[in-house]
Short mmCIF file of C-alpha atoms in Angstrom, two decimals:
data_model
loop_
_atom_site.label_atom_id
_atom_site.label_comp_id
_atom_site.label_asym_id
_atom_site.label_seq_id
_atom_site.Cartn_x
_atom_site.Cartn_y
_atom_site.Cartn_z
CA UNK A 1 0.68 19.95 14.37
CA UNK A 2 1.16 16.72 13.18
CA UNK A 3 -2.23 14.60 14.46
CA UNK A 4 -4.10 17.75 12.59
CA UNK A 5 -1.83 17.40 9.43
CA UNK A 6 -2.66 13.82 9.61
CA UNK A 7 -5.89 14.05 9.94
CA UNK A 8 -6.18 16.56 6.80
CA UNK A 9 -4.77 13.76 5.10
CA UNK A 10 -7.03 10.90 6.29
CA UNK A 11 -9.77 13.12 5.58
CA UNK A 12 -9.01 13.60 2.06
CA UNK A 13 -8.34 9.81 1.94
CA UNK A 14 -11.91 8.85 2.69
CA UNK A 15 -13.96 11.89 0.77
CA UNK A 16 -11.76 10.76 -2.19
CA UNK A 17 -12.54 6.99 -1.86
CA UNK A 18 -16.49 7.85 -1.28
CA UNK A 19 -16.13 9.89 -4.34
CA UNK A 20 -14.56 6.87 -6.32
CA UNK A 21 -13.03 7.67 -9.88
CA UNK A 22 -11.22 10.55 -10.37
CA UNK A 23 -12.05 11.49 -6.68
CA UNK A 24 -9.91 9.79 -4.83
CA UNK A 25 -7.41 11.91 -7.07
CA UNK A 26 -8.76 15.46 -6.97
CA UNK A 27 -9.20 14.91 -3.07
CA UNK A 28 -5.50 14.84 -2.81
CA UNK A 29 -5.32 17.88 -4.58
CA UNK A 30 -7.49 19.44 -1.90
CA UNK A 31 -4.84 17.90 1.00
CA UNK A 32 -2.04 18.80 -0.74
CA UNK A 33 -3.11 22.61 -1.04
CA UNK A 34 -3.81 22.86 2.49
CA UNK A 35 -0.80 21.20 3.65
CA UNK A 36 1.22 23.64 1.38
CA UNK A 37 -0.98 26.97 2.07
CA UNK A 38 -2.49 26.23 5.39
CA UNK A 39 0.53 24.33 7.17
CA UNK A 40 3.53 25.80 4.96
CA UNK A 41 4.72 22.35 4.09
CA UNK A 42 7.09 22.39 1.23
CA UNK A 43 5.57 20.19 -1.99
CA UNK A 44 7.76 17.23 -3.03
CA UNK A 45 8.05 16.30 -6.82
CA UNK A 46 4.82 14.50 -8.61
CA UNK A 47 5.29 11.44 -9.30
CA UNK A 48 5.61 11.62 -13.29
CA UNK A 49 7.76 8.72 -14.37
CA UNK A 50 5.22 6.19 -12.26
CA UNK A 51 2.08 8.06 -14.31
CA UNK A 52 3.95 8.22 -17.55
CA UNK A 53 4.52 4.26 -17.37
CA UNK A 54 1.16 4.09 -16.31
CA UNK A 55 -0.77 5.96 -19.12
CA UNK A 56 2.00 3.88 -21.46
CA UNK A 57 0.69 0.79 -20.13
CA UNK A 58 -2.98 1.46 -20.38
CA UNK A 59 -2.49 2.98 -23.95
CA UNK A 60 -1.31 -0.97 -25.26
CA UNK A 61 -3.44 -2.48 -23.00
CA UNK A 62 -7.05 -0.19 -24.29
CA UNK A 63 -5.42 -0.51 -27.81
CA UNK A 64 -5.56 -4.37 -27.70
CA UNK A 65 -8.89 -4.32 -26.25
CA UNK A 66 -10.10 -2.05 -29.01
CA UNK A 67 -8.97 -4.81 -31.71
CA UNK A 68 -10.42 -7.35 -29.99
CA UNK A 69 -7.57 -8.55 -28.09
CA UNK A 70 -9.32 -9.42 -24.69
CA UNK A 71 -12.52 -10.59 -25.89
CA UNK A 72 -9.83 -13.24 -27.64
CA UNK A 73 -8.14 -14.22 -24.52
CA UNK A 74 -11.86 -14.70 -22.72
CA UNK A 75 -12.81 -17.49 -25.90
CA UNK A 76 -9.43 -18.86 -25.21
CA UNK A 77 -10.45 -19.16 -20.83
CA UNK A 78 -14.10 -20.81 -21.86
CA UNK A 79 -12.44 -23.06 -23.57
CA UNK A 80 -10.08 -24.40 -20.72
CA UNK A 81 -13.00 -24.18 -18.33
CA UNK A 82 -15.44 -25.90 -20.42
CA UNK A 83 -13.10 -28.51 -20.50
CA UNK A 84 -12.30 -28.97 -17.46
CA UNK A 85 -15.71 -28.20 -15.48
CA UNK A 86 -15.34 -30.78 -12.15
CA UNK A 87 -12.43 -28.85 -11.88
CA UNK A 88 -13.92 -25.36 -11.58
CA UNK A 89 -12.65 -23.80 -8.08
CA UNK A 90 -8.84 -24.49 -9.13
CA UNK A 91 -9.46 -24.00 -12.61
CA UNK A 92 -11.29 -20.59 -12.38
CA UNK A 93 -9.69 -18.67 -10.54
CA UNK A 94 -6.17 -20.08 -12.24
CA UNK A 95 -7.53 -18.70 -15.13
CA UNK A 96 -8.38 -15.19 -13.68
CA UNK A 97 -4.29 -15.42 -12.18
CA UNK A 98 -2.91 -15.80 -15.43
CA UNK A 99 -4.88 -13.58 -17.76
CA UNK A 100 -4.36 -10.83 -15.13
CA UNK A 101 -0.71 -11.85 -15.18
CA UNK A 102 -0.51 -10.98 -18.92
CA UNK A 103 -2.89 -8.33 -19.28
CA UNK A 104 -2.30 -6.12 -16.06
CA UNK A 105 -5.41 -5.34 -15.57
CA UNK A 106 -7.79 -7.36 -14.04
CA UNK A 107 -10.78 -6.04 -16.41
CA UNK A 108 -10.31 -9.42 -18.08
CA UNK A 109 -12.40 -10.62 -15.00
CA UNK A 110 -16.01 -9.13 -16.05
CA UNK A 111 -15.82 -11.19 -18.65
CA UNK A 112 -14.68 -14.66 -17.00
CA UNK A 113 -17.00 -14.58 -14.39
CA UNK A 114 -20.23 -15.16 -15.82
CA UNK A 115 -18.60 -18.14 -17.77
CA UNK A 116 -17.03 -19.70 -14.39
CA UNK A 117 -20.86 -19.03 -12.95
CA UNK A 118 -22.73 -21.05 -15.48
CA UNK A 119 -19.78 -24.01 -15.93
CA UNK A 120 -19.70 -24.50 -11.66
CA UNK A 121 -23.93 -24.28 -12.12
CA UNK A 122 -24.00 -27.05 -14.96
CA UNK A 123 -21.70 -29.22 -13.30
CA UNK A 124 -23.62 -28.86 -9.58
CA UNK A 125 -20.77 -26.85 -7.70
CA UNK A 126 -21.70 -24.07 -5.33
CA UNK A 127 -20.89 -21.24 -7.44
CA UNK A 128 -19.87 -19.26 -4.97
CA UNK A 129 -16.77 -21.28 -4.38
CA UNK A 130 -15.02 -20.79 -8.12
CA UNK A 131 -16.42 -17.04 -8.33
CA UNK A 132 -14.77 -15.39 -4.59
CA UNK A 133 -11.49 -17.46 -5.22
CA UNK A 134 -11.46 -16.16 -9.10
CA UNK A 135 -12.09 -12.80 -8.05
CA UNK A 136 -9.05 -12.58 -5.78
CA UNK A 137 -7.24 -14.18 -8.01
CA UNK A 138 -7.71 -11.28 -10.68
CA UNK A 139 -6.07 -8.93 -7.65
CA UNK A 140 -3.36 -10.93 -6.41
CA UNK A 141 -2.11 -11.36 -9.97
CA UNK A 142 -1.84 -7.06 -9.93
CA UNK A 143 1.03 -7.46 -7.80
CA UNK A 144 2.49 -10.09 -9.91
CA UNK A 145 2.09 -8.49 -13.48
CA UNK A 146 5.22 -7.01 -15.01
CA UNK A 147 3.34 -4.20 -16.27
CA UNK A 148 0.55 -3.83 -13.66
CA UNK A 149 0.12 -0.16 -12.32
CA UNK A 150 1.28 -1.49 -8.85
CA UNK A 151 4.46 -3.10 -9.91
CA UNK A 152 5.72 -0.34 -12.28
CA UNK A 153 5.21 1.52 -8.99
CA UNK A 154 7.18 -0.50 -7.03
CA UNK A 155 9.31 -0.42 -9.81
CA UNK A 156 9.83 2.96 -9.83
CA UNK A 157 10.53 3.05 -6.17
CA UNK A 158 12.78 0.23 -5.98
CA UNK A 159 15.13 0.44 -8.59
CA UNK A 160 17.42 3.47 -7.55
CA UNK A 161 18.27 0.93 -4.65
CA UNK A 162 19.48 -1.14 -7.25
CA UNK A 163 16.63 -3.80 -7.75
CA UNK A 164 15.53 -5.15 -11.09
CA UNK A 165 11.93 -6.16 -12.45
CA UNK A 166 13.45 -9.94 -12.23
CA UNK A 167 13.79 -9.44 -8.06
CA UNK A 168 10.12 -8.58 -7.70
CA UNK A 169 8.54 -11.19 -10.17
CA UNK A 170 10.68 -13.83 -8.70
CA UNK A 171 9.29 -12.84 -4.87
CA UNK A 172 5.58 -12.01 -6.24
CA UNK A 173 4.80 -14.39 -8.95
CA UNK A 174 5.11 -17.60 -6.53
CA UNK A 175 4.08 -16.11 -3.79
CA UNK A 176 0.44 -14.87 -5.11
CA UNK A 177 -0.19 -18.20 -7.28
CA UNK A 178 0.85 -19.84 -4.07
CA UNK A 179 -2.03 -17.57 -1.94
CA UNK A 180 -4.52 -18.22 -4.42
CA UNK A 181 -4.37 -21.73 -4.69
CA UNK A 182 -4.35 -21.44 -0.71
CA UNK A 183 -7.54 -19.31 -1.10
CA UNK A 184 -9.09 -22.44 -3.77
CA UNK A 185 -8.42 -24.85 -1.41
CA UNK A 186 -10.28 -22.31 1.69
CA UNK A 187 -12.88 -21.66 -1.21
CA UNK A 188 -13.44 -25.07 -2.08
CA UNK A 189 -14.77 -25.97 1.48
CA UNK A 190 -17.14 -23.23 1.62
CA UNK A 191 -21.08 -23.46 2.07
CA UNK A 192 -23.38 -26.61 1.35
CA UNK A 193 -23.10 -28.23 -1.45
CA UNK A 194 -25.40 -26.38 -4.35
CA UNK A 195 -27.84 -29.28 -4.45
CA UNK A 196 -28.31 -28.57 -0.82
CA UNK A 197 -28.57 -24.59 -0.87
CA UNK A 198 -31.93 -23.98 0.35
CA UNK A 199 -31.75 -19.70 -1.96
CA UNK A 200 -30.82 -22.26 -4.81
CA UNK A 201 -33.71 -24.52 -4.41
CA UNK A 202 -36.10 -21.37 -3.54
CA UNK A 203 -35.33 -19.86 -7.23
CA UNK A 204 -34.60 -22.74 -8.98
CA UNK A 205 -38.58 -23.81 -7.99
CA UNK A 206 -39.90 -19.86 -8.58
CA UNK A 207 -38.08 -20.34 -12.05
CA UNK A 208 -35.94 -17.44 -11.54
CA UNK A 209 -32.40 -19.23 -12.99
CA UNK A 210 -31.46 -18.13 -16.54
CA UNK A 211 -28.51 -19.11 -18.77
CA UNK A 212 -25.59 -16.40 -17.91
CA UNK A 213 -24.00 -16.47 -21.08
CA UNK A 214 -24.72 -16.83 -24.60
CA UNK A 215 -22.15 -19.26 -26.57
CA UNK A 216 -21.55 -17.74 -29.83
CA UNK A 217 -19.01 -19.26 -31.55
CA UNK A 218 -17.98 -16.43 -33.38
CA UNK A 219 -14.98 -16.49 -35.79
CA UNK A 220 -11.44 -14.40 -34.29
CA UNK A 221 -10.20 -12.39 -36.66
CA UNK A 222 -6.60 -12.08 -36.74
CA UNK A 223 -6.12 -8.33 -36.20
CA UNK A 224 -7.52 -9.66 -32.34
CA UNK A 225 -4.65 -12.65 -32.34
CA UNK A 226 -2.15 -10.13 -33.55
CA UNK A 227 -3.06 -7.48 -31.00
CA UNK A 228 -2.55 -10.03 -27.69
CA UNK A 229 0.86 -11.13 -29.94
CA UNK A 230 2.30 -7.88 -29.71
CA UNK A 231 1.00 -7.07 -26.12
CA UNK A 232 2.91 -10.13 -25.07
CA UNK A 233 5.77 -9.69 -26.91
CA UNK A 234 5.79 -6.24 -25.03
CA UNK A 235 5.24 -7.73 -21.37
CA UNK A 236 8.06 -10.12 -22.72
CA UNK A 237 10.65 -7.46 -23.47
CA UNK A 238 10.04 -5.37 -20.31
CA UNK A 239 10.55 -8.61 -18.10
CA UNK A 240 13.99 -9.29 -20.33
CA UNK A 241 15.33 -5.21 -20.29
CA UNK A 242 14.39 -5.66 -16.56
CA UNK A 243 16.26 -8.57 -15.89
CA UNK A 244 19.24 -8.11 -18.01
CA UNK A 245 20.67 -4.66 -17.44
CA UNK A 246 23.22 -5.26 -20.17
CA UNK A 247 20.03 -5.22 -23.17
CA UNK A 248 19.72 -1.37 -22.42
CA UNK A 249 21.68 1.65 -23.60
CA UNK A 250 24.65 3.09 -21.91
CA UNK A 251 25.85 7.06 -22.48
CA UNK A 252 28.79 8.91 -20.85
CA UNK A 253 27.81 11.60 -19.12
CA UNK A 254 30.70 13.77 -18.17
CA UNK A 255 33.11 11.09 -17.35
CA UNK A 256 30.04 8.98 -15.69
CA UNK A 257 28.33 6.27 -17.61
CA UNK A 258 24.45 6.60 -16.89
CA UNK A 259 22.10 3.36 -18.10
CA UNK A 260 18.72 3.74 -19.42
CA UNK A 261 16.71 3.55 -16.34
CA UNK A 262 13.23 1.13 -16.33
CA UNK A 263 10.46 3.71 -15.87
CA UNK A 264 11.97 4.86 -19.57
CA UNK A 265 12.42 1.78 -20.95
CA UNK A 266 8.59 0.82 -19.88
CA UNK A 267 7.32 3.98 -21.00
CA UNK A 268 9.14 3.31 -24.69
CA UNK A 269 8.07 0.14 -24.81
CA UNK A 270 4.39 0.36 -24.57
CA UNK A 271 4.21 2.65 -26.63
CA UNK A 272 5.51 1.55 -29.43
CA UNK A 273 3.70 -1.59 -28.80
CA UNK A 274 0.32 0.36 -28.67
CA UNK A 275 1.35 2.13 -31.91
CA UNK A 276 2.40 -1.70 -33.75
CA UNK A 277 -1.13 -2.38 -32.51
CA UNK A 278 -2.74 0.38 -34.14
CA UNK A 279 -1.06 0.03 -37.26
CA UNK A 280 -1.12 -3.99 -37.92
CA UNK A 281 -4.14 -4.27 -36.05
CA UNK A 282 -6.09 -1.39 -37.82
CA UNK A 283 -7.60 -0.34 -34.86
CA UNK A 284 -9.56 2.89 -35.12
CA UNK A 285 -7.72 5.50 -33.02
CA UNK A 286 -11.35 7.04 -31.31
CA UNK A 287 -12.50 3.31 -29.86
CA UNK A 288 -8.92 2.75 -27.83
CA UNK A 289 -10.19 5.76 -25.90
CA UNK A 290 -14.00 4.44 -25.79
CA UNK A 291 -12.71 1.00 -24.06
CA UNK A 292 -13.13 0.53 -19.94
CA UNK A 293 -9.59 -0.68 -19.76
CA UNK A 294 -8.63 3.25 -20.87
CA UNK A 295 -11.09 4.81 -19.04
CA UNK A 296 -10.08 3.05 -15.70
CA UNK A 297 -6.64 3.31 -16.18
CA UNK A 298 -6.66 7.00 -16.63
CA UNK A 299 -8.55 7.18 -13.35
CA UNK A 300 -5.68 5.45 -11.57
CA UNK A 301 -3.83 8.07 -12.97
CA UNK A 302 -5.57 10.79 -11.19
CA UNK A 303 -5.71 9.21 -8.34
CA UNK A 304 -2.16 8.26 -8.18
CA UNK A 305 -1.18 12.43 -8.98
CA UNK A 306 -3.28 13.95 -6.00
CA UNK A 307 -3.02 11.21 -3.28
CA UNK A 308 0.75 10.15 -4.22
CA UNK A 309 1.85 13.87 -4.10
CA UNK A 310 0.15 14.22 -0.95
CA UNK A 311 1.24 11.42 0.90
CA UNK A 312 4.57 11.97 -0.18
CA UNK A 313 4.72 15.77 1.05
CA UNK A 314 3.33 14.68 4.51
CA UNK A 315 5.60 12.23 5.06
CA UNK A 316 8.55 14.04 3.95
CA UNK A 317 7.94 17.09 6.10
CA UNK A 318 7.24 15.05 8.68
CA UNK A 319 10.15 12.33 9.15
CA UNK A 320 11.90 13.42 12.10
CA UNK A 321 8.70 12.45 13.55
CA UNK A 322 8.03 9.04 12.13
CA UNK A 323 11.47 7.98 12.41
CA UNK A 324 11.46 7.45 15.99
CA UNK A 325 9.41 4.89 17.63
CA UNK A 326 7.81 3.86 14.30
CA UNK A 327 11.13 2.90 12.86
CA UNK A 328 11.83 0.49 15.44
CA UNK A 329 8.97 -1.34 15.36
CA UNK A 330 8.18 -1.41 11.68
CA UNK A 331 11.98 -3.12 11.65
CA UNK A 332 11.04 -5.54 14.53
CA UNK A 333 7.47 -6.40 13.35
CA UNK A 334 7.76 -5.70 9.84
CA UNK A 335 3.83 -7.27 9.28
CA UNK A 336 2.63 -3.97 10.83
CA UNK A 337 3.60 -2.43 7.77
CA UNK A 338 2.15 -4.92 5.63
CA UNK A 339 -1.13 -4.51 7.49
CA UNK A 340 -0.54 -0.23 7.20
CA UNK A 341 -0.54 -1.38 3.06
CA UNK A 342 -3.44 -3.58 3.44
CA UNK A 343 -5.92 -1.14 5.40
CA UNK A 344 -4.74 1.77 3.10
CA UNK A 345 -5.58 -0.46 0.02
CA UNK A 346 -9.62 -0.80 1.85
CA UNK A 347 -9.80 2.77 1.83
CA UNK A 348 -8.18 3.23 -1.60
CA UNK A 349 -9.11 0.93 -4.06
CA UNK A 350 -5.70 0.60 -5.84
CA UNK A 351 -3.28 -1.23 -5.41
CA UNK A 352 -0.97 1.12 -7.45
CA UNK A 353 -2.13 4.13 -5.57
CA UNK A 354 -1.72 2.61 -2.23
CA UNK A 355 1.74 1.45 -3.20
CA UNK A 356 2.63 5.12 -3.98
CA UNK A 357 0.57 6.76 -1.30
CA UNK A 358 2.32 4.54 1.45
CA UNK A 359 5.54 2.45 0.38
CA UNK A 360 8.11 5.27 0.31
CA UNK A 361 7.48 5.86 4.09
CA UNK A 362 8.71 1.71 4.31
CA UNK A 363 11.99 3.07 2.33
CA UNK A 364 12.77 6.14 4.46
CA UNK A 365 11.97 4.39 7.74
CA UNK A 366 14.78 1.86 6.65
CA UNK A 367 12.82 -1.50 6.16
CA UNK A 368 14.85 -3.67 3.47
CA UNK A 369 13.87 -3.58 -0.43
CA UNK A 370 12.94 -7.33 -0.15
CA UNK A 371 10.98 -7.36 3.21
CA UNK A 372 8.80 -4.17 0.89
CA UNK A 373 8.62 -6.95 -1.71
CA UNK A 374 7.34 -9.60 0.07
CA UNK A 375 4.43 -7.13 1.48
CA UNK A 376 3.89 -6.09 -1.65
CA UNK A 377 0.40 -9.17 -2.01
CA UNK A 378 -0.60 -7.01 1.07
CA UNK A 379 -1.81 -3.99 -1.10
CA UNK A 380 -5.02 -6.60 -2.22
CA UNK A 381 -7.33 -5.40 0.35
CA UNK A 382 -10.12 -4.01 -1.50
CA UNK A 383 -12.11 -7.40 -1.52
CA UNK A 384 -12.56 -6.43 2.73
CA UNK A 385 -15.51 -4.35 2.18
CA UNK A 386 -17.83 -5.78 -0.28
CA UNK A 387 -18.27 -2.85 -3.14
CA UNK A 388 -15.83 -2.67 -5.62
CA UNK A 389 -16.83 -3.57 -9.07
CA UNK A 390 -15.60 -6.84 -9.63
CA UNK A 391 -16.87 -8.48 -6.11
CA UNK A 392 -20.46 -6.73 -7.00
CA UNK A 393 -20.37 -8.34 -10.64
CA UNK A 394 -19.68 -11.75 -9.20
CA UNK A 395 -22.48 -11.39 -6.83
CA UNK A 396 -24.93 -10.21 -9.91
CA UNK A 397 -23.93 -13.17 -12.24
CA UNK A 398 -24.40 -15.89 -9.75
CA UNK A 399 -28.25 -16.18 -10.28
CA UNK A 400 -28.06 -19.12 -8.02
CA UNK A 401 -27.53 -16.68 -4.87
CA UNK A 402 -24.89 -18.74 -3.26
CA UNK A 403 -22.22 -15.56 -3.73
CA UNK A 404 -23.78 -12.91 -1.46
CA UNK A 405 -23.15 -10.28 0.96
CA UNK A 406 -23.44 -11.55 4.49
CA UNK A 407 -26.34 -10.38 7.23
CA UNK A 408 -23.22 -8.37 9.24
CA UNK A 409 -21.34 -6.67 5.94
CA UNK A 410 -18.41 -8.15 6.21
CA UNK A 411 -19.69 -12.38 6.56
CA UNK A 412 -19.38 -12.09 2.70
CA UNK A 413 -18.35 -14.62 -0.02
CA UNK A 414 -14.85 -13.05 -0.87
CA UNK A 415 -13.61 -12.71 3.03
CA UNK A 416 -12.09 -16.20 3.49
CA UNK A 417 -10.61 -16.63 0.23
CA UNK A 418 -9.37 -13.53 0.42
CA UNK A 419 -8.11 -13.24 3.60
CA UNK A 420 -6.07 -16.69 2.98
CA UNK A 421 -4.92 -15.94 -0.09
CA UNK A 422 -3.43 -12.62 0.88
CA UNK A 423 -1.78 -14.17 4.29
CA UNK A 424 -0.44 -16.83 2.20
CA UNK A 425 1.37 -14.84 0.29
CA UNK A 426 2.70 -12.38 2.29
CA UNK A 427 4.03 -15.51 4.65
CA UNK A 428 5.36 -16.97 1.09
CA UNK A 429 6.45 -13.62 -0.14
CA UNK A 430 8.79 -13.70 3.46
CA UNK A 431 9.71 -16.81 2.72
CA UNK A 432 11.17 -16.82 -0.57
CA UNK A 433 12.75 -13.61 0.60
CA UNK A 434 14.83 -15.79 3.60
CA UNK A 435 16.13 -17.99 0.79
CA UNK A 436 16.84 -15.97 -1.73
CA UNK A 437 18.22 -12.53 -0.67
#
């Protein structure tokens, strides 16, 4: 019975991920109802407090792209690129890291990318090199982002074992800006030089090469400079409520004192940031809804419903099975699990959902909270098949055809980078873990 449960759950997996969007959730529904009605499995809870500090996330994040915010932090990444052009493979994708750090979401990237593609073209580097590296760079930095749908997941998971925000950023922070300069550096020695490229020489001769961007040096207003203030101030006062315990409220209940837990504190947080936002920033209410940050972020939201609720009803009813031989070696060779989060993330596309579909089957099978942590960079894996948004966008703005998709599928631009980067920081993420836990 439980190879055919299984594979109701698989199944639902990959309809929902060929469905993409809200698919990926409402397919979960569908393997959740016939795990309950078909196979009498009892349902576990849904996973509210994870899609409550989700949607409270999103709600700041879509209201300081609807005043402006984002396009503000891309003039601010020109700038340090345009600067610094011979520099482009670190730069770039440095650039990507840390505006996905702040941001948690790594939409800042569609806008970055055609700006890395026409600085590495006008200084004669291979495009190719700064866009892959940049690219994983805007993932990795998910899994470092204090307010990230994946690490609010974690979050969620981790913290009645008694770890703090402050024990993930200090594992994930180093060890993904340690995997993607790792992946620069693999990057960096990639292809001929672009002066050599013989699909670069083709269309620069058939006159095919166009300027990517236009440079409008357009005034900021200050309701954009105020929304990113406030946005950071929020990221800020999550990281401090989730490193000091102390900064949040205490009650007695019945003789017991009970703290404000994190998914709460999150959830008030970005809120009232998003409303600050609104109001200072006179944003109009109808565009924070219009915005692709919103629009994505609900669909994570979905998806994280139907395939979390599934996943965590089949693994619940089925635990006296897993906890056998599985235990064992997960504990031995705790990398299998990392690669378990790392194919899941192919077929999911999320990082968040993969962390809720598969991470609290690491916690009942008994691997340590920081061993989880350090796999946590593993969840990146959606760069493996060449089709998610952001790899196709870096493939369309490099007009120079150096970033491509291989003859065989998978020879593609973003496969060395990002396998590197992603082994380099698990292997980091392990390490930090020996020294400081």
């Amino acid at each position: 019975m439980f190879w055919i449960e299984f594979a109701v759950v698989l199944i639902a997996i990959f309809v929902g991920a060929r469905l993409g969007g809200i698919g990926l959730g409402v397919m979960g529904g569908i393997g959740l109802s016939i795990l309950t009605f078909g196979f009498n499995l009892q349902p576990t809870s849904p996973p509210i407090d994870v899609m409550l500090m989700i949607v409270s996330v999103i709600t700041a994040a879509a209201a300081m792209q609807a005043a402006g915010g984002l396009d503000y932090l891309v003039k601010l990444a020109e700038s340090v690129l345009r600067k610094n052009p011979n520099r482009i493979t670190y730069y770039g994708p440095i650039v990507s890291y840390l505006f996905t750090l702040v941001a948690g979401t790594g939409h800042v990237c569609y806008s970055i990318l055609p700006v890395i593609s026409e600085v590495a073209r006008e200084t004669g580097v291979r495009p190719e090199r700064p866009l892959s590296i940049a690219v994983i760079a805007s993932q990795q930095a998910i899994t470092a982002s204090p307010i990230s749908a994946a690490t609010v997941a974690l979050l969620g998971m981790l913290t009645p074992y008694d770890f703090q925000l402050i024990d993930i950023l200090m594992i994930s922070i180093p060890a993904t800006f340690f995997g993607v300069l790792l992946g620069a550096f693999a990057a960096n020695k990639m292809g001929k030089d672009l002066k050599d490229d013989p699909e670069y020489q083709k269309r620069l001769k058939e006159g095919k090469l166009k300027s990517n961007s236009e440079r409008v040096d357009k005034e900021v207003p200050t309701s954009a400079k105020i929304s990113v203030a406030l946005f950071i101030l929020g990221a800020f006062a999550i990281v401090m409520f989730g490193s000091f315990e102390s900064l949040r409220p205490v009650w007695n209940v019945g003789g017991e004192m009970i703290k404000m837990g994190m998914p709460a504190t999150i959830e008030m947080v970005m809120m009232a940031i998003a409303a600050l936002i609104l109001i200072f920033s006179k944003v109009k209410v109808e565009d924070v809804a219009k915005g692709n940050v919103f629009s994505a972020g609900m669909q994570a939201v979905i998806a994280i419903f139907g395939i979390a609720w599934m996943g965590d009803t089949f693994f619940a009813a089925n635990m006296d099975y897993l906890g056998g031989g599985i235990k064992e070696m997960v504990t031995n060779m705790p990398w299998l699990f990392a690669l378990a989060l790392f194919v899941l993330s192919i077929l999911l596309y999320s990082q968040a959902a993969t962390i809720r579909a598969l991470m609290p089957l690491g916690i009942a099978l008994g691997i340590p909270a920081p061993a989880l942590i350090a796999m946590f960079p593993s969840v990146n894996g959606y760069f493996f098949i060449p089709n998610y948004p952001t790899v196709v966008a870096a493939i369309n703005f490099d007009q120079t055809g150096t970033t491509r998709i291989g003859k065989y599928l998978l020879n593609h631009s973003f496969m060395i980078p990002g396998m590197v980067a992603t082994i380099g920081a698990v292997s980091m993420g392990f390490l930090l873990v020996s020294i400081l836990f």
